[in-house]
Amino acid sequence: MRPLRNPVIQGALAWLLAAWMRFCFATIRWTRENEGVAEAIWKQGGGVLCAFWHSRIGLSPACWPLDRAQPIKGLVSLSADGQFIARAMALQGIPAVRGSSANKDKIDRAKGGTQALRDGLKQLKLGGLAVTPDGPRGPARQMAEGLPLMARLSTAPVLFIGLSCKPAIRLNSWDRAVLPLPFSKGAIVWDVADYPEGAELADVARDWTGRLNAVEARADAITGLEPSR
């Protein structure tokens, strides 16, 4: 049995990860760039989609100030790994919507994609929804059409968020996931967009892939983190 399939082990590891992340975030020296676009959205409230690549989930709670931003949930896959991530994020005040950020033509009922889309749109009437548009299995840094579809249906703005820190732990996973280390140098970079009226989902996914890559590359440039290979 894989350790993460054991609820007791999963719960203990999730608690340890959440505690580690809180400690790291409190000691990291953060640089924030173009935060004004996020501040405007936090001030107005309402629905907003928050997008960052799957490799930066371990840094993502640092970009959302729970004391002044609207409530947010994270779209997390139904896998055992997803359950572990959901528990760790919930311990940091970010509950989960379970399901897959799927291509609109490949929404799999068995994986909860249809229900996740409904629940995600419901959440966007109230506050924020965090999405990793290359998850849960990649290819890394290639956006599926799920995020543009939710933006089109909800008319919510999209915050593209680049997150980085150095030194950091880099896992040997499909996405080369980055985990924070305490007392490191961190960066958060924002960009914002609305769904272009009349645009095709594929065209928007392609354009937004470039914009999300750009904010992540800028964050990595600030910290000096080497690009993943």
XYZ file of C-alpha atoms in Angstrom:
229
model
C 0.000 0.000 0.000
C 1.348 3.382 -0.899
C 1.836 5.522 2.237
C -0.438 8.295 0.969
C -3.331 5.827 0.693
C -3.234 5.272 4.444
C -5.473 7.957 6.034
C -3.461 8.113 9.273
C -0.121 8.485 7.514
C -1.633 10.911 5.023
C -3.068 13.071 7.785
C 0.208 13.178 9.725
C 2.247 14.024 6.630
C -0.245 16.693 5.577
C 0.010 18.320 9.022
C 3.807 18.258 8.874
C 3.850 19.716 5.356
C 1.431 22.500 6.308
C 3.475 23.369 9.398
C 6.682 23.374 7.345
C 5.162 25.647 4.708
C 3.887 28.124 7.313
C 7.351 28.296 8.886
C 9.011 28.789 5.507
C 6.567 31.494 4.380
C 7.138 33.425 7.612
C 10.918 33.468 7.119
C 11.211 33.891 3.324
C 12.246 37.371 2.127
C 9.490 38.099 -0.375
C 9.609 40.386 -3.418
C 6.167 41.166 -4.824
C 5.830 42.577 -8.337
C 2.689 44.046 -9.942
C 0.724 43.296 -6.782
C -1.564 46.235 -7.517
C -3.599 44.195 -10.009
C -4.267 41.611 -7.305
C -5.026 44.266 -4.676
C -7.705 45.758 -6.941
C -9.391 42.369 -7.331
C -9.177 41.641 -3.603
C -10.742 45.029 -2.867
C -13.678 44.572 -5.242
C -14.361 41.003 -4.041
C -16.388 38.484 -5.999
C -15.236 35.724 -8.289
C -11.662 35.385 -9.505
C -9.690 32.520 -11.037
C -6.130 32.179 -9.758
C -3.733 30.278 -12.021
C -0.228 28.988 -11.330
C 1.610 25.982 -12.698
C 1.368 22.658 -10.879
C 5.040 22.770 -9.894
C 4.394 25.783 -7.657
C 1.551 24.390 -5.524
C 3.961 24.202 -2.596
C 4.433 27.986 -2.738
C 0.879 28.992 -3.619
C -0.588 29.770 -0.160
C 1.869 32.663 0.095
C 0.116 34.538 -2.735
C -3.323 34.752 -1.086
C -3.730 36.951 2.038
C -6.641 35.365 3.871
C -7.114 38.463 6.029
C -8.003 40.813 3.150
C -8.691 38.764 0.009
C -11.966 37.041 -0.791
C -12.378 33.413 0.344
C -10.689 30.937 -1.970
C -10.803 27.215 -2.702
C -8.373 25.104 -4.695
C -9.284 22.746 -7.536
C -7.516 19.490 -6.597
C -7.585 16.105 -8.347
C -9.339 13.039 -6.901
C -6.137 10.983 -6.733
C -4.486 9.893 -3.473
C -1.792 12.513 -4.061
C -4.558 15.055 -4.621
C -6.199 14.116 -1.337
C -2.876 14.665 0.438
C -2.478 18.087 -1.181
C -6.090 18.965 -0.339
C -5.560 18.136 3.351
C -2.340 20.148 3.554
C -3.943 23.153 1.860
C -7.061 22.976 4.041
C -4.814 23.229 7.114
C -3.680 26.581 5.722
C -7.207 27.894 5.278
C -7.734 26.903 1.631
C -10.363 24.142 1.269
C -10.630 22.081 -1.908
C -12.986 21.547 -4.794
C -12.186 17.987 -5.898
C -11.852 17.110 -9.563
C -9.704 17.557 -12.647
C -8.783 20.686 -14.620
C -9.634 18.852 -17.821
C -9.864 19.718 -21.487
C -13.479 20.569 -22.253
C -13.736 17.549 -24.595
C -12.207 15.135 -22.078
C -14.148 15.800 -18.897
C -14.335 12.367 -17.295
C -17.259 11.781 -14.965
C -15.308 9.055 -13.175
C -12.664 11.613 -12.222
C -15.193 14.164 -11.063
C -14.523 16.625 -13.884
C -18.157 17.510 -14.549
C -18.969 17.918 -10.860
C -15.762 19.884 -10.323
C -16.775 22.267 -13.112
C -20.176 22.808 -11.474
C -18.658 23.241 -8.007
C -15.965 25.535 -9.382
C -18.512 27.790 -11.077
C -20.535 27.856 -7.858
C -17.441 28.910 -5.907
C -16.734 31.665 -8.433
C -20.032 33.301 -7.497
C -18.648 33.711 -3.976
C -14.892 34.182 -4.226
C -11.695 32.760 -5.613
C -10.832 29.435 -7.222
C -7.189 28.386 -7.555
C -6.376 26.228 -10.590
C -3.219 24.516 -11.849
C -4.040 24.440 -15.571
C -1.383 21.847 -16.429
C -2.516 19.431 -13.701
C -2.913 16.817 -12.532
C -0.575 14.955 -14.916
C 0.757 17.484 -17.404
C 2.377 18.054 -19.812
C 4.085 20.592 -17.574
C 3.444 24.250 -18.395
C 0.921 23.497 -21.115
C -2.547 24.827 -20.375
C -5.574 22.626 -20.919
C -8.848 24.290 -21.911
C -10.481 23.861 -18.504
C -9.299 27.223 -17.157
C -10.381 29.241 -20.225
C -13.717 27.409 -20.185
C -14.374 28.375 -16.558
C -13.331 31.961 -17.299
C -15.716 32.122 -20.266
C -18.659 30.618 -18.382
C -18.157 32.609 -15.183
C -16.877 35.899 -16.699
C -14.514 36.041 -13.707
C -11.107 37.682 -14.192
C -8.019 35.482 -14.190
C -4.964 36.228 -12.069
C -1.793 34.660 -13.464
C 0.622 34.114 -10.579
C 4.328 33.381 -10.853
C 5.878 31.963 -7.685
C 9.509 31.196 -6.929
C 12.030 30.796 -4.138
C 15.710 29.985 -3.848
C 17.186 27.926 -2.324
C 14.381 25.380 -2.656
C 13.758 21.657 -2.791
C 13.055 20.483 -6.333
C 11.337 17.109 -6.574
C 12.045 14.571 -9.299
C 8.375 14.576 -10.333
C 6.763 15.106 -13.742
C 6.382 18.825 -12.982
C 9.720 19.253 -11.140
C 7.770 20.559 -8.136
C 9.341 23.292 -6.012
C 9.067 23.190 -2.218
C 10.196 26.124 -0.062
C 13.120 26.266 2.307
C 13.228 28.671 5.264
C 15.140 31.955 5.079
C 15.275 31.806 1.279
C 14.577 34.529 -1.282
C 11.027 34.449 -2.636
C 9.094 36.205 -5.393
C 5.452 36.565 -6.376
C 4.536 38.170 -9.720
C 0.978 38.887 -10.912
C -0.747 39.492 -14.239
C -4.477 39.680 -14.985
C -6.776 38.998 -17.941
C -10.425 38.616 -18.854
C -11.712 36.073 -21.358
C -11.665 37.757 -24.800
C -15.172 37.999 -26.206
C -15.720 35.586 -29.090
C -12.298 33.940 -28.805
C -11.749 30.205 -29.273
C -10.781 28.210 -26.193
C -7.675 26.772 -27.858
C -6.424 30.230 -28.842
C -6.974 31.564 -25.328
C -5.228 28.550 -23.770
C -2.239 29.159 -26.022
C -2.071 32.875 -25.189
C -2.568 32.321 -21.466
C 0.119 29.622 -21.440
C 2.564 32.283 -22.579
C 1.384 34.781 -19.984
C 1.626 32.284 -17.145
C 5.078 31.196 -18.312
C 6.099 34.863 -18.386
C 5.159 35.624 -14.762
C 6.810 32.417 -13.550
C 9.971 33.187 -15.529
C 10.018 36.689 -14.046
C 9.643 35.296 -10.509
C 12.488 32.841 -11.176
C 14.636 35.685 -12.518
C 14.092 37.640 -9.292
C 15.118 34.719 -7.066
C 17.745 33.205 -9.345
C 16.011 29.815 -9.438
C 17.209 27.801 -12.421
C 14.504 26.905 -14.994
C 13.320 23.311 -14.796
C 14.400 20.906 -17.523
